PDB file of C-alpha atoms in Angstrom:
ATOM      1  CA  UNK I   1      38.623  42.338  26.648  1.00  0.00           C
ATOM      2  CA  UNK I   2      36.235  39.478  25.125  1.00  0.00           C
ATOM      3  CA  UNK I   3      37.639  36.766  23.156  1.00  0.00           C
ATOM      4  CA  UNK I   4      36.007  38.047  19.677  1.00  0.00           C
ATOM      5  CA  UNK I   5      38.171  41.721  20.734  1.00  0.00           C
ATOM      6  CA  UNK I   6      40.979  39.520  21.435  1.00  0.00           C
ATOM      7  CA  UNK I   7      40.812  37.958  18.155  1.00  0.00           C
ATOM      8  CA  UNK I   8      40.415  40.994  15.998  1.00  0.00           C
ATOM      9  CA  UNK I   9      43.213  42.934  18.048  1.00  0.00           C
ATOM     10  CA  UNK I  10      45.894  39.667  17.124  1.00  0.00           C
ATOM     11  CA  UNK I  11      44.360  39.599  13.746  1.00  0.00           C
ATOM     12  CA  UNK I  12      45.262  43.808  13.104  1.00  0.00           C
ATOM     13  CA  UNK I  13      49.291  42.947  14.636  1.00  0.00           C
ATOM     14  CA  UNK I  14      49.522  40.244  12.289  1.00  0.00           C
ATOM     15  CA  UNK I  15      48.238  42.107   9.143  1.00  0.00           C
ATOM     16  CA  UNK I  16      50.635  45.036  10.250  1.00  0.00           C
ATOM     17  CA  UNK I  17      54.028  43.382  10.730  1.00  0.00           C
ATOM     18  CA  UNK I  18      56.013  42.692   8.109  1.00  0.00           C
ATOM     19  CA  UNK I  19      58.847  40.516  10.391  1.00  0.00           C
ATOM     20  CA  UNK I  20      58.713  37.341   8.894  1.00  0.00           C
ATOM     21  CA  UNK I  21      60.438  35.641  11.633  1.00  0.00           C
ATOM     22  CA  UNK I  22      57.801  36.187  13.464  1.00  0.00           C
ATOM     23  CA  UNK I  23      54.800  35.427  10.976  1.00  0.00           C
ATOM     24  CA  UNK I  24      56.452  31.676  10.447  1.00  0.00           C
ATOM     25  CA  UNK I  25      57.337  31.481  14.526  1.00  0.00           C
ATOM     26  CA  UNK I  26      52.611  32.321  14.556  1.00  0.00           C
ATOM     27  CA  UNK I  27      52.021  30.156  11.916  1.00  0.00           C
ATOM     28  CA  UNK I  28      54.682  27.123  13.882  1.00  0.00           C
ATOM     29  CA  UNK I  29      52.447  27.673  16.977  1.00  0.00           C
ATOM     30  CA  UNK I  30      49.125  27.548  15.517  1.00  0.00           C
ATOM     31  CA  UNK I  31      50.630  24.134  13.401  1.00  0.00           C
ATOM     32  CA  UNK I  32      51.805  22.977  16.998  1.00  0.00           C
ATOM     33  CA  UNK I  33      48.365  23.741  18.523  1.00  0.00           C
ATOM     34  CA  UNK I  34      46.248  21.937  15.787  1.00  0.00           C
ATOM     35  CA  UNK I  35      48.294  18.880  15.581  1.00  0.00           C
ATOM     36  CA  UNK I  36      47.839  18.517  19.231  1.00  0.00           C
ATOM     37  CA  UNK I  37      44.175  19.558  19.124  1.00  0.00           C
ATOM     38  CA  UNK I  38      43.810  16.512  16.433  1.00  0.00           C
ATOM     39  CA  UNK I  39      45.460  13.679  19.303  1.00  0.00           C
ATOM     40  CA  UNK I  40      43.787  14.847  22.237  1.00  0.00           C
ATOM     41  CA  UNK I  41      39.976  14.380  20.119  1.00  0.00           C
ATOM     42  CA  UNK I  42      37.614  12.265  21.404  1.00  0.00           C
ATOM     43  CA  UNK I  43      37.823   8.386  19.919  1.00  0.00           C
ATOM     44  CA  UNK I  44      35.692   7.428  17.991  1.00  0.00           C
ATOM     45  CA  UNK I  45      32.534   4.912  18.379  1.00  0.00           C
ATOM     46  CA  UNK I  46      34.931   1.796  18.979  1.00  0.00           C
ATOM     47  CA  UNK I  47      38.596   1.141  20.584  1.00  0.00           C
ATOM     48  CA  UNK I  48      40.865  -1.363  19.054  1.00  0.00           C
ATOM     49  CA  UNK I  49      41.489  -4.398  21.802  1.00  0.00           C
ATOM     50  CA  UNK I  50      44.807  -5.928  21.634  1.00  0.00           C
ATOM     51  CA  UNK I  51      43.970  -9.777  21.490  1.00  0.00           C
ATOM     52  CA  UNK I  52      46.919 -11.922  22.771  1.00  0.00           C
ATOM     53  CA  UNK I  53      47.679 -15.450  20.899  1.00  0.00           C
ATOM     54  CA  UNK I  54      47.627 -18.361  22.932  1.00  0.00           C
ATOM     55  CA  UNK I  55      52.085 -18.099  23.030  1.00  0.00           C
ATOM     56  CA  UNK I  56      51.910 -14.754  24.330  1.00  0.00           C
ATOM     57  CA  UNK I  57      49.275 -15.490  26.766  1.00  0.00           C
ATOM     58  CA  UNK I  58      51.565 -18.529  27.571  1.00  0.00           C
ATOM     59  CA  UNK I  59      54.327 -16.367  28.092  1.00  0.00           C
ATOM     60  CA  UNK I  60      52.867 -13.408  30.580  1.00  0.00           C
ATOM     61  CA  UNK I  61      51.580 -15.858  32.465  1.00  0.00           C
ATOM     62  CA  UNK I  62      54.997 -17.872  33.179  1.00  0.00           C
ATOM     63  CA  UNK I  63      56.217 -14.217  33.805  1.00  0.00           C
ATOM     64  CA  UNK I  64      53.446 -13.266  36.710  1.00  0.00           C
ATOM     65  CA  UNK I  65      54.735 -16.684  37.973  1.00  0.00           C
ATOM     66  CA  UNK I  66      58.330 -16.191  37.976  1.00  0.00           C
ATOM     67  CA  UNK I  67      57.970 -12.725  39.809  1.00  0.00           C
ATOM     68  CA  UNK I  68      55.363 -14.081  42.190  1.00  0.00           C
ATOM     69  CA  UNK I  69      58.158 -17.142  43.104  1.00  0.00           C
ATOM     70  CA  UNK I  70      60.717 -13.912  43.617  1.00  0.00           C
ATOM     71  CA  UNK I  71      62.335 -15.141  40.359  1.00  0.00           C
ATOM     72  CA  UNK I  72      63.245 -11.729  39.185  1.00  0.00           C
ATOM     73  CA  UNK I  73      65.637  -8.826  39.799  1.00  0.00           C
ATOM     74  CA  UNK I  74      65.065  -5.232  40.215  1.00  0.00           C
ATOM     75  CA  UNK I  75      66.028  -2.786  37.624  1.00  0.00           C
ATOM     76  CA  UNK I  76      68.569  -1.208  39.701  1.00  0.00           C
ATOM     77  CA  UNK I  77      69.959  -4.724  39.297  1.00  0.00           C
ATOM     78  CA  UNK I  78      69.207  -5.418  36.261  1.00  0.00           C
ATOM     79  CA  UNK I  79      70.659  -1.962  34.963  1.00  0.00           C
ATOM     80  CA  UNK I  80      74.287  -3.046  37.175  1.00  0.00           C
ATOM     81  CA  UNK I  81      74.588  -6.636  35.138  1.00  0.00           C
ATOM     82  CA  UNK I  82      74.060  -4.439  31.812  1.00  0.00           C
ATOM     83  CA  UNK I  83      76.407  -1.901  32.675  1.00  0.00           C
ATOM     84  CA  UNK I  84      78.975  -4.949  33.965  1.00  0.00           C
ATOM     85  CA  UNK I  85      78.238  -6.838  30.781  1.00  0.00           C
ATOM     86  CA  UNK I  86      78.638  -3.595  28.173  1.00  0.00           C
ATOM     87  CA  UNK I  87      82.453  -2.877  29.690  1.00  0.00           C
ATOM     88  CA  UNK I  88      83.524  -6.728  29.255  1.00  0.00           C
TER      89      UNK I  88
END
């Protein structure tokens, strides 16, 4: 079966049932299907580039720092001290 046969055969079910449970549970997939469609297109001719200020530059940069000196704490850790700190 071709696509265009394929069509035409989903078309005739549709125009022949009268369960509208089903009609609304078509028309909620095709919604589903075009609102994806519309996020997965192509940009367009430019991207927007975050630009950082000069304090938020200031600030990843004392972070890459304090991890490169070991001055940081996993997130097993990290997740133990919030745990320890939500049952005080």
């Amino acid at each position: 079966m071709n696509l265009d046969e394929l069509k035409l055969e989903i078309i005739a079910k549709i125009i022949a049932t009268d369960d509208v449970v089903l009609l609304n549970k078509i028309q909620e997939i095709i919604n589903d299907y075009e609102s994806s469609s519309l996020i997965n297109e192509p940009t367009t001719t430019f991207e927007k580039i975050r630009v950082f200020s000069a304090e938020e530059k200031r600030k990843i940069n004392l972070a890459i720092q304090q991890y490169e000196n070991g001055e940081c704490i996993s997130d097993e850790e990290a997740q133990k001290e919030i745990q320890e700190w939500l049952e005080d």
